[in-house]
Amino acid sequence: MELIPLTPVIGAEIRGADLLNLSDSQFADIHAAFADHSVVFFRDQPELPPDVQVAFARRFGELHTHPAAPTLEGHPEVFVIHAHAESKVANGNGWHTDVSCDVEPPLATMLQLHTLPSTGGDTLFASMYAAFETLSPNLQEFLLQLNAHHESEHVYRGRYSDRGVDDTERTYPQALHPIVCAHPVTGKPALYVNPSFTTRIEGLSSAESQSLLKLLYDHQQRPEFQVRFNWSPNAIALWDNRCVQHFALWDYWPEERKGHRVTIKGAQPESAREAGSQRKMRLSQRL
Ligand code: SIN
């Protein structure tokens, strides 16, 4: 396998991977590339049967079930991404972190697209490590002390009605997460607020919360934190929701774009401030 970094901060393409026959050491290399580059891409793949995609995703951990989206018949772990001429909404058409409203949001998402528009339909990914790193130390210090509410009622209610989902009896998830989370594998701090699900910052007035969130959203969207993926048929993207936000551009209407998405279950995000002080404590105990 060959690893081609795509920008200095985020994204790499992995060439020559046979996902149907991966050895343990090849999987370990993919896992390491995923930790180093936050999103990895595979081109020139066959269309993966749903059970093969599910089996590959399971190597990263237990799978996550989406709280709202319709799934593929017989494969409850597979969320069908589909936009076409009659669609009222297209998934991911705005900056977001997948299902950050869950108390335990998905660790990673794996998407393979089978049908593509003739042009357009790119997905943009942004590094939330870079977003945090480039804030001033004073603002970083302030953010490290804060939590924010993530809600989904406004996102999901009625969203999939045109795909036969009746959600009148459902309650959609909400959660309170630290604004700066420690990545459980790399230990690095990542900014964890997004304009789709984050609604307010705990302990600030509504005006303060709105202004600070706007500042952070504007900052997160700087192009130097991004990689933009132009899909080829059956390409696969695997992104780390703990340190990446993404935006699936719906610039191809009325054309069709379709594929299968599987998400891997994550843990409750940990505050970077607490993770940092625990690390310091462990270090001082060892000295
Ligand atoms: C999503 O947000 O999961 C959709 C991403 C995409 O369609 O590129």
Short mmCIF file of C-alpha atoms in Angstrom, two decimals, residues 19-21 47-58 75 110:
data_model
loop_
_atom_site.label_atom_id
_atom_site.label_comp_id
_atom_site.label_asym_id
_atom_site.label_seq_id
_atom_site.Cartn_x
_atom_site.Cartn_y
_atom_site.Cartn_z
CA LEU A 19 -10.22 -3.99 1.37
CA LEU A 20 -11.76 -7.40 0.69
CA ASN A 21 -8.53 -9.21 1.69
CA GLU A 47 -18.63 -1.73 -5.06
CA LEU A 48 -18.53 -3.30 -1.60
CA PRO A 49 -21.50 -5.54 -0.76
CA PRO A 50 -23.15 -4.17 2.42
CA ASP A 51 -21.97 -7.07 4.60
CA VAL A 52 -18.36 -6.54 3.43
CA GLN A 53 -18.52 -2.81 4.18
CA VAL A 54 -20.03 -3.61 7.59
CA ALA A 55 -17.31 -6.21 8.30
CA PHE A 56 -14.54 -3.74 7.38
CA ALA A 57 -16.05 -1.00 9.57
CA ARG A 58 -16.38 -3.49 12.46
CA HIS A 75 -28.72 -4.09 7.00
CA MET A 110 -17.09 5.21 6.29
#
